[in-house]
Amino acid sequence: MMRCWVRMGDGGEMELPTAVSWRFCYGTGTPCDSFFLRCLWERGQEELLGGACRFYAQWEGERVFTGVVDEFAVTCGAQGLYLELSGRGMAALLLDNEAMPAEYQRCGWADIEAGHVAPYGIPTAGGEGLPAVEGFTVASGESEWSVVRRYACYYGGVVPRFDREGRLVLGGHQDGQALRVREGGGVTGWEYREERHGVLSQVAVRRRTTWGTQWVSDPEFIAQGGCARRVITVPNTTGTAAMRYTAGYQLRAARSGRVRLRLTLAGAFLAWPGQLVQVELEGFGKNGIYRAAQSEVACGGGGISTTLTLGERDAMI
């Protein structure tokens, strides 16, 4: 059973009436998580909803969404009186707020958290192992999310994401038992796609005015005929190890969306982004273990379904 609440700007809470349809979308980047809810309604409480700023949802007693209310509408027609509510995950607070330009001589995760996350009341998990960065700069017009993601991905090799409790998570995925998907086990549709455009075969990182270039290649893509090189210029003070990491990051980031397997399954909340999924479809030439990049769970006229978008296990998801 789905139960939903909204929290008001003054701290009060309201439990919403019975939901007749809903949709929750989860991912690990941009666009951020989102929700849509349609529920029964009674006249007289519309003014209260004007102060609704946060949204929470539980499925069978487990929290499945924490987010920001973006819009509500009350509609009256032949089918009755309904409330429609929509919004995004907690990443919306970082996406919607522009960061103050800054130049850090030495910037660690504690600095990023204090200046770009904590002011919005967002709790965090992990991040202690991320490295300190010399000369980290926040550009004018950059969003708080861009600052956090650039620091975590580019320098720490970690893709920041939000969990169902609304926490910003900065750590690797904890791989447990993979969800096993077999033919006839609730699979109602699937699509497999590979995209070569944007995938890099080689990256060269060179210092601005001095000698020294680090090359990193993707031998698997090259063996498949891939030919797409990028040359990146970095400051003279950049060390050899940092240059090599920068090149490797660019390769992984470019490959992150190359493989996509989209599965539609009967049932609710079957897997979350980052979770491993073992695919065993009859006669399918790409069976194996994938990692979930996106998950969409919906309830409507067609029943309850979960649509998973899967990518390569070691991609930056």
Coordinates of N, CA and C in Angstrom, one line a residue, residues 90 94 109-130 145 148 151-152 160-163 165-171:
M90 N 15.7 15.4 -3.9 CA 16.3 16.4 -3.1 C 17.5 17.1 -3.9
L94 N 19.9 21.6 -5.0 CA 21.3 21.9 -5.5 C 21.2 22.4 -6.9
W109 N 36.4 17.5 1.0 CA 35.0 17.3 1.1 C 34.3 18.1 2.2
A110 N 35.0 18.3 3.3 CA 34.4 19.1 4.4 C 34.1 20.5 3.9
D111 N 34.9 21.1 3.0 CA 34.7 22.4 2.5 C 33.5 22.4 1.5
I112 N 33.4 21.4 0.7 CA 32.3 21.3 -0.3 C 31.0 21.2 0.5
E113 N 31.0 20.3 1.5 CA 29.8 20.0 2.2 C 29.3 21.3 3.0
A114 N 30.2 22.0 3.6 CA 29.9 23.1 4.4 C 29.4 24.3 3.6
G115 N 30.0 24.5 2.4 CA 29.6 25.6 1.6 C 28.6 25.4 0.5
H116 N 28.3 24.1 0.1 CA 27.5 23.9 -1.0 C 26.4 22.8 -0.8
V117 N 26.3 22.2 0.4 CA 25.3 21.2 0.7 C 24.6 21.5 1.9
A118 N 25.3 21.7 3.1 CA 24.7 21.9 4.4 C 23.7 23.1 4.4
P119 N 24.0 24.2 3.7 CA 23.1 25.3 3.8 C 21.7 25.0 3.3
Y120 N 21.4 23.9 2.7 CA 20.1 23.5 2.2 C 19.5 22.4 3.0
G121 N 20.1 22.1 4.1 CA 19.5 21.1 5.0 C 19.6 19.7 4.5
I122 N 20.5 19.4 3.6 CA 20.6 18.1 3.0 C 21.6 17.2 3.8
P123 N 21.2 16.1 4.4 CA 22.2 15.2 5.1 C 23.0 14.5 4.1
T124 N 24.2 14.0 4.5 CA 25.1 13.3 3.6 C 25.5 12.0 4.2
A125 N 26.0 11.1 3.3 CA 26.6 9.8 3.8 C 27.8 9.6 2.9
G126 N 28.9 9.3 3.6 CA 30.2 9.1 2.9 C 30.9 10.4 2.6
G127 N 31.9 10.3 1.7 CA 32.7 11.5 1.3 C 33.9 11.7 2.0
E128 N 34.1 11.0 3.2 CA 35.3 11.2 4.0 C 36.6 10.8 3.2
G129 N 36.5 9.9 2.3 CA 37.7 9.4 1.6 C 38.0 10.2 0.4
L130 N 37.2 11.2 0.0 CA 37.5 12.0 -1.2 C 38.7 12.9 -1.0
W145 N 24.8 21.9 -7.5 CA 24.9 20.5 -8.0 C 26.1 20.3 -8.9
V148 N 29.3 20.1 -6.7 CA 29.4 18.8 -6.0 C 29.8 17.7 -6.9
Y151 N 33.4 18.1 -8.3 CA 34.4 17.7 -7.3 C 34.4 16.2 -7.1
A152 N 33.2 15.6 -6.9 CA 33.2 14.1 -6.6 C 33.6 13.3 -7.8
P160 N 28.0 11.2 -7.4 CA 27.1 11.5 -6.2 C 25.7 11.2 -6.6
R161 N 24.9 10.8 -5.6 CA 23.5 10.4 -5.9 C 22.7 10.6 -4.6
F162 N 21.4 10.6 -4.7 CA 20.5 10.7 -3.5 C 19.8 9.4 -3.3
D163 N 19.7 9.0 -2.0 CA 18.9 7.8 -1.7 C 17.5 8.1 -1.4
E165 N 16.0 8.2 1.3 CA 15.8 9.0 2.5 C 16.1 10.5 2.3
G166 N 16.6 10.8 1.1 CA 16.9 12.2 0.7 C 18.3 12.6 1.1
R167 N 19.2 11.6 1.4 CA 20.6 11.8 1.7 C 21.4 11.9 0.4
L168 N 22.4 12.8 0.4 CA 23.4 12.8 -0.6 C 24.5 11.8 -0.3
V169 N 24.6 10.8 -1.2 CA 25.5 9.6 -1.0 C 26.8 9.8 -1.8
L170 N 27.9 9.7 -1.2 CA 29.2 9.8 -1.9 C 30.0 8.6 -1.6
G171 N 29.8 7.6 -2.3 CA 30.5 6.3 -2.1 C 30.2 5.3 -3.1

